[in-house]
PDB file of C-alpha atoms in Angstrom:
ATOM      1  CA  MET A 262      40.182  91.174 139.969  1.00  0.00           C
ATOM      2  CA  LYS A 263      40.973  89.983 136.488  1.00  0.00           C
ATOM      3  CA  LEU A 264      40.438  86.616 134.795  1.00  0.00           C
ATOM      4  CA  ASN A 265      44.156  85.947 134.808  1.00  0.00           C
ATOM      5  CA  ASP A 266      44.182  86.430 138.595  1.00  0.00           C
ATOM      6  CA  LEU A 267      41.770  83.526 139.227  1.00  0.00           C
ATOM      7  CA  ARG A 268      43.340  80.609 141.083  1.00  0.00           C
ATOM      8  CA  ASP A 269      42.139  77.510 142.898  1.00  0.00           C
ATOM      9  CA  ASN A 270      42.398  77.520 146.673  1.00  0.00           C
ATOM     10  CA  PRO A 271      45.685  76.073 147.869  1.00  0.00           C
ATOM     11  CA  GLY A 272      45.343  72.266 148.129  1.00  0.00           C
ATOM     12  CA  ALA A 273      42.130  72.169 146.045  1.00  0.00           C
ATOM     13  CA  ARG A 274      43.794  70.198 143.263  1.00  0.00           C
ATOM     14  CA  LYS A 275      45.881  67.214 144.190  1.00  0.00           C
ATOM     15  CA  GLY A 276      48.013  65.341 141.667  1.00  0.00           C
ATOM     16  CA  ARG A 277      47.494  61.631 141.175  1.00  0.00           C
ATOM     17  CA  MET A 278      49.755  59.162 142.921  1.00  0.00           C
ATOM     18  CA  ARG A 279      52.409  57.800 140.533  1.00  0.00           C
ATOM     19  CA  VAL A 280      53.012  54.215 141.617  1.00  0.00           C
ATOM     20  CA  GLY A 281      56.152  52.247 140.975  1.00  0.00           C
ATOM     21  CA  ARG A 282      58.527  55.240 140.834  1.00  0.00           C
ATOM     22  CA  GLY A 283      61.162  54.362 143.434  1.00  0.00           C
ATOM     23  CA  LEU A 284      61.296  53.513 147.126  1.00  0.00           C
ATOM     24  CA  GLY A 285      61.287  57.128 148.256  1.00  0.00           C
ATOM     25  CA  SER A 286      57.864  57.791 146.772  1.00  0.00           C
ATOM     26  CA  GLY A 287      56.087  55.522 149.270  1.00  0.00           C
ATOM     27  CA  LYS A 288      54.512  53.567 146.430  1.00  0.00           C
ATOM     28  CA  GLY A 289      57.634  52.061 144.843  1.00  0.00           C
ATOM     29  CA  LYS A 290      58.720  48.456 144.287  1.00  0.00           C
ATOM     30  CA  THR A 291      55.432  46.522 144.440  1.00  0.00           C
ATOM     31  CA  GLY A 292      53.362  49.685 143.744  1.00  0.00           C
ATOM     32  CA  GLY A 293      50.755  49.027 146.461  1.00  0.00           C
ATOM     33  CA  ARG A 294      49.917  45.548 145.153  1.00  0.00           C
ATOM     34  CA  GLY A 295      51.541  43.575 147.956  1.00  0.00           C
ATOM     35  CA  TYR A 296      53.494  40.339 147.276  1.00  0.00           C
ATOM     36  CA  LYS A 297      52.684  37.535 144.859  1.00  0.00           C
ATOM     37  CA  GLY A 298      49.199  36.279 144.221  1.00  0.00           C
ATOM     38  CA  TYR A 299      46.681  36.797 141.464  1.00  0.00           C
ATOM     39  CA  LYS A 300      45.972  40.463 142.243  1.00  0.00           C
ATOM     40  CA  SER A 301      49.629  41.423 142.130  1.00  0.00           C
ATOM     41  CA  ARG A 302      49.900  40.337 138.492  1.00  0.00           C
ATOM     42  CA  SER A 303      48.885  42.412 135.513  1.00  0.00           C
ATOM     43  CA  GLY A 304      45.493  41.794 133.906  1.00  0.00           C
ATOM     44  CA  SER A 305      43.829  40.699 137.144  1.00  0.00           C
ATOM     45  CA  SER A 306      40.291  41.739 137.887  1.00  0.00           C
ATOM     46  CA  VAL A 307      37.226  39.582 138.173  1.00  0.00           C
ATOM     47  CA  ASN A 308      34.189  41.778 138.571  1.00  0.00           C
ATOM     48  CA  GLY A 309      31.792  40.417 141.140  1.00  0.00           C
ATOM     49  CA  PHE A 310      34.302  37.854 142.477  1.00  0.00           C
ATOM     50  CA  GLU A 311      34.329  37.894 146.289  1.00  0.00           C
ATOM     51  CA  GLY A 312      37.066  35.410 147.133  1.00  0.00           C
ATOM     52  CA  GLY A 313      34.905  32.338 146.886  1.00  0.00           C
ATOM     53  CA  GLN A 314      32.111  33.811 149.009  1.00  0.00           C
ATOM     54  CA  MET A 315      28.740  33.709 147.214  1.00  0.00           C
ATOM     55  CA  PRO A 316      28.672  37.002 145.285  1.00  0.00           C
ATOM     56  CA  ILE A 317      26.041  39.579 146.187  1.00  0.00           C
ATOM     57  CA  HIS A 318      24.338  39.427 142.797  1.00  0.00           C
ATOM     58  CA  MET A 319      23.718  35.726 143.417  1.00  0.00           C
ATOM     59  CA  ARG A 320      22.659  36.156 147.063  1.00  0.00           C
ATOM     60  CA  LEU A 321      19.940  38.729 146.317  1.00  0.00           C
ATOM     61  CA  PRO A 322      16.547  37.562 145.037  1.00  0.00           C
ATOM     62  CA  LYS A 323      15.558  38.275 141.488  1.00  0.00           C
ATOM     63  CA  ARG A 324      12.470  40.452 140.875  1.00  0.00           C
ATOM     64  CA  GLY A 325      10.135  41.152 138.008  1.00  0.00           C
ATOM     65  CA  PHE A 326       9.989  39.785 134.516  1.00  0.00           C
ATOM     66  CA  ASN A 327      10.227  40.971 130.917  1.00  0.00           C
ATOM     67  CA  ASN A 328       7.292  40.146 128.697  1.00  0.00           C
ATOM     68  CA  ILE A 329       8.772  39.095 125.353  1.00  0.00           C
ATOM     69  CA  PHE A 330       5.335  39.422 123.731  1.00  0.00           C
ATOM     70  CA  ALA A 331       4.763  43.036 124.828  1.00  0.00           C
ATOM     71  CA  LYS A 332       3.881  45.453 122.013  1.00  0.00           C
ATOM     72  CA  ASP A 333       6.223  48.376 121.372  1.00  0.00           C
ATOM     73  CA  TYR A 334       4.136  51.411 120.422  1.00  0.00           C
ATOM     74  CA  ALA A 335       5.035  55.016 119.714  1.00  0.00           C
ATOM     75  CA  GLU A 336       2.697  56.884 122.058  1.00  0.00           C
ATOM     76  CA  VAL A 337       1.100  60.204 121.135  1.00  0.00           C
ATOM     77  CA  ASN A 338      -1.343  62.325 123.179  1.00  0.00           C
ATOM     78  CA  VAL A 339      -4.256  64.071 121.475  1.00  0.00           C
ATOM     79  CA  GLY A 340      -2.935  67.389 122.815  1.00  0.00           C
ATOM     80  CA  ARG A 341       0.289  66.792 120.907  1.00  0.00           C
ATOM     81  CA  LEU A 342      -1.714  66.179 117.714  1.00  0.00           C
ATOM     82  CA  GLN A 343      -3.556  69.469 118.220  1.00  0.00           C
ATOM     83  CA  ALA A 344      -0.288  71.337 118.736  1.00  0.00           C
ATOM     84  CA  ALA A 345       1.044  69.897 115.453  1.00  0.00           C
ATOM     85  CA  VAL A 346      -2.129  70.952 113.589  1.00  0.00           C
ATOM     86  CA  ASP A 347      -1.913  74.472 115.121  1.00  0.00           C
ATOM     87  CA  ALA A 348       1.744  74.771 114.115  1.00  0.00           C
ATOM     88  CA  GLY A 349       0.879  73.798 110.506  1.00  0.00           C
ATOM     89  CA  LYS A 350       3.006  70.669 110.617  1.00  0.00           C
ATOM     90  CA  LEU A 351       0.077  68.246 110.371  1.00  0.00           C
ATOM     91  CA  ASP A 352      -2.544  68.441 107.615  1.00  0.00           C
ATOM     92  CA  ALA A 353      -5.980  67.822 109.172  1.00  0.00           C
ATOM     93  CA  THR A 354      -7.656  67.336 105.795  1.00  0.00           C
ATOM     94  CA  LYS A 355      -5.682  64.189 104.907  1.00  0.00           C
ATOM     95  CA  PRO A 356      -5.733  60.827 106.751  1.00  0.00           C
ATOM     96  CA  VAL A 357      -3.197  60.821 109.562  1.00  0.00           C
ATOM     97  CA  ASP A 358      -1.114  57.651 109.882  1.00  0.00           C
ATOM     98  CA  ALA A 359       2.297  56.797 111.342  1.00  0.00           C
ATOM     99  CA  GLU A 360       4.194  58.075 108.325  1.00  0.00           C
ATOM    100  CA  ALA A 361       2.381  61.446 108.435  1.00  0.00           C
ATOM    101  CA  LEU A 362       3.105  61.775 112.187  1.00  0.00           C
ATOM    102  CA  LYS A 363       6.791  61.040 111.569  1.00  0.00           C
ATOM    103  CA  ALA A 364       6.967  63.578 108.724  1.00  0.00           C
ATOM    104  CA  ALA A 365       5.324  66.177 111.015  1.00  0.00           C
ATOM    105  CA  GLY A 366       7.843  65.484 113.782  1.00  0.00           C
ATOM    106  CA  VAL A 367       5.221  64.290 116.237  1.00  0.00           C
ATOM    107  CA  ILE A 368       6.931  60.930 116.679  1.00  0.00           C
ATOM    108  CA  ARG A 369      10.631  60.274 116.285  1.00  0.00           C
ATOM    109  CA  ARG A 370      10.477  56.936 114.545  1.00  0.00           C
ATOM    110  CA  VAL A 371       7.793  54.478 113.466  1.00  0.00           C
ATOM    111  CA  LYS A 372       8.161  51.579 115.887  1.00  0.00           C
ATOM    112  CA  LYS A 373       7.521  48.024 114.862  1.00  0.00           C
ATOM    113  CA  ASP A 374       4.045  47.818 116.379  1.00  0.00           C
ATOM    114  CA  GLY A 375       2.806  51.230 115.237  1.00  0.00           C
ATOM    115  CA  VAL A 376       1.325  54.258 116.986  1.00  0.00           C
ATOM    116  CA  ARG A 377      -0.996  54.335 119.980  1.00  0.00           C
ATOM    117  CA  VAL A 378      -3.037  57.502 120.746  1.00  0.00           C
ATOM    118  CA  LEU A 379      -3.530  58.494 124.369  1.00  0.00           C
ATOM    119  CA  GLY A 380      -6.214  60.856 125.682  1.00  0.00           C
ATOM    120  CA  LYS A 381      -4.241  63.588 127.439  1.00  0.00           C
ATOM    121  CA  GLY A 382      -4.925  67.156 126.251  1.00  0.00           C
ATOM    122  CA  ASP A 383      -7.619  68.882 124.209  1.00  0.00           C
ATOM    123  CA  LEU A 384      -8.425  68.368 120.530  1.00  0.00           C
ATOM    124  CA  THR A 385     -10.453  70.721 118.343  1.00  0.00           C
ATOM    125  CA  ALA A 386      -9.238  69.705 114.898  1.00  0.00           C
ATOM    126  CA  LYS A 387     -11.213  67.158 112.862  1.00  0.00           C
ATOM    127  CA  LEU A 388      -8.731  64.333 112.284  1.00  0.00           C
ATOM    128  CA  ASP A 389      -9.032  61.037 110.445  1.00  0.00           C
ATOM    129  CA  LEU A 390      -6.580  58.815 112.315  1.00  0.00           C
ATOM    130  CA  GLN A 391      -5.298  55.409 111.185  1.00  0.00           C
ATOM    131  CA  VAL A 392      -3.316  54.018 114.096  1.00  0.00           C
ATOM    132  CA  ALA A 393      -2.447  50.691 115.699  1.00  0.00           C
ATOM    133  CA  GLY A 394      -4.239  51.518 118.939  1.00  0.00           C
ATOM    134  CA  ALA A 395      -6.124  54.176 120.878  1.00  0.00           C
ATOM    135  CA  THR A 396      -7.490  54.528 124.386  1.00  0.00           C
ATOM    136  CA  LYS A 397     -11.194  55.021 125.090  1.00  0.00           C
ATOM    137  CA  GLY A 398     -10.556  58.592 126.164  1.00  0.00           C
ATOM    138  CA  ALA A 399      -8.620  59.336 123.031  1.00  0.00           C
ATOM    139  CA  VAL A 400     -11.322  57.882 120.773  1.00  0.00           C
ATOM    140  CA  ALA A 401     -13.959  59.915 122.645  1.00  0.00           C
ATOM    141  CA  ALA A 402     -11.943  63.151 122.293  1.00  0.00           C
ATOM    142  CA  ILE A 403     -11.360  62.619 118.566  1.00  0.00           C
ATOM    143  CA  GLU A 404     -14.986  61.726 117.844  1.00  0.00           C
ATOM    144  CA  LYS A 405     -16.184  64.715 119.913  1.00  0.00           C
ATOM    145  CA  ALA A 406     -14.085  66.989 117.655  1.00  0.00           C
ATOM    146  CA  GLY A 407     -15.774  65.406 114.624  1.00  0.00           C
ATOM    147  CA  GLY A 408     -12.957  63.095 113.604  1.00  0.00           C
ATOM    148  CA  SER A 409     -12.663  59.342 113.323  1.00  0.00           C
ATOM    149  CA  VAL A 410     -10.278  56.632 114.470  1.00  0.00           C
ATOM    150  CA  THR A 411      -9.462  53.522 112.466  1.00  0.00           C
ATOM    151  CA  VAL A 412      -7.582  51.021 114.630  1.00  0.00           C
ATOM    152  CA  THR A 413      -5.354  48.865 112.461  1.00  0.00           C
ATOM    153  CA  ALA A 414      -4.105  46.425 115.061  1.00  0.00           C
ATOM    154  CA  PRO A 415      -0.941  44.571 114.122  1.00  0.00           C
ATOM    155  CA  ALA A 416      -1.530  41.214 112.488  1.00  0.00           C
ATOM    156  CA  PRO A 417      -1.323  38.327 114.980  1.00  0.00           C
ATOM    157  CA  ALA A 418       1.552  35.888 114.571  1.00  0.00           C
ATOM    158  CA  LYS A 419       0.560  32.880 112.426  1.00  0.00           C
ATOM    159  CA  ALA A 420       0.613  29.586 114.266  1.00  0.00           C
ATOM    160  CA  ALA A 421       2.497  26.733 112.581  1.00  0.00           C
ATOM    161  CA  ASP A 422       0.099  24.205 111.143  1.00  0.00           C
ATOM    162  CA  ALA A 423       0.602  20.763 112.627  1.00  0.00           C
ATOM    163  CA  ASP A 424      -0.559  18.319 109.968  1.00  0.00           C
TER     164      ASP A 424
END
């Protein structure tokens, strides 16, 4: 068998139906749209419209909620920090902040609320971290390795003075 002998099974590929191409085609004249009415015209489609019946997206109950005050952190595990130090991408002698992590390729972008360190993985390098947040486990792992964590929480929004 050669590559030029390869073929689909008979009937595996079916051509699309060409509507509006004469009465003999079976889809001529009205082209499967029926007679008159909104849906027989061009440009007709109302997504979610069910002929006046209450649409399903309105019949179903709504669930959950989006917290507009939620913080958006770039999350980094301590194991990922150790891997970056081992690969020579992260300098353990200098303070490690969001910009250093971005330059090392540990995080993709510095998000608006900063970096949060999580405690998954092992850490042996002595790191001086300056981040927006860290879990108890992450702080314990960093301090056990001889490093330190400085949490620079984002500044709270200033309330308008009502005088």
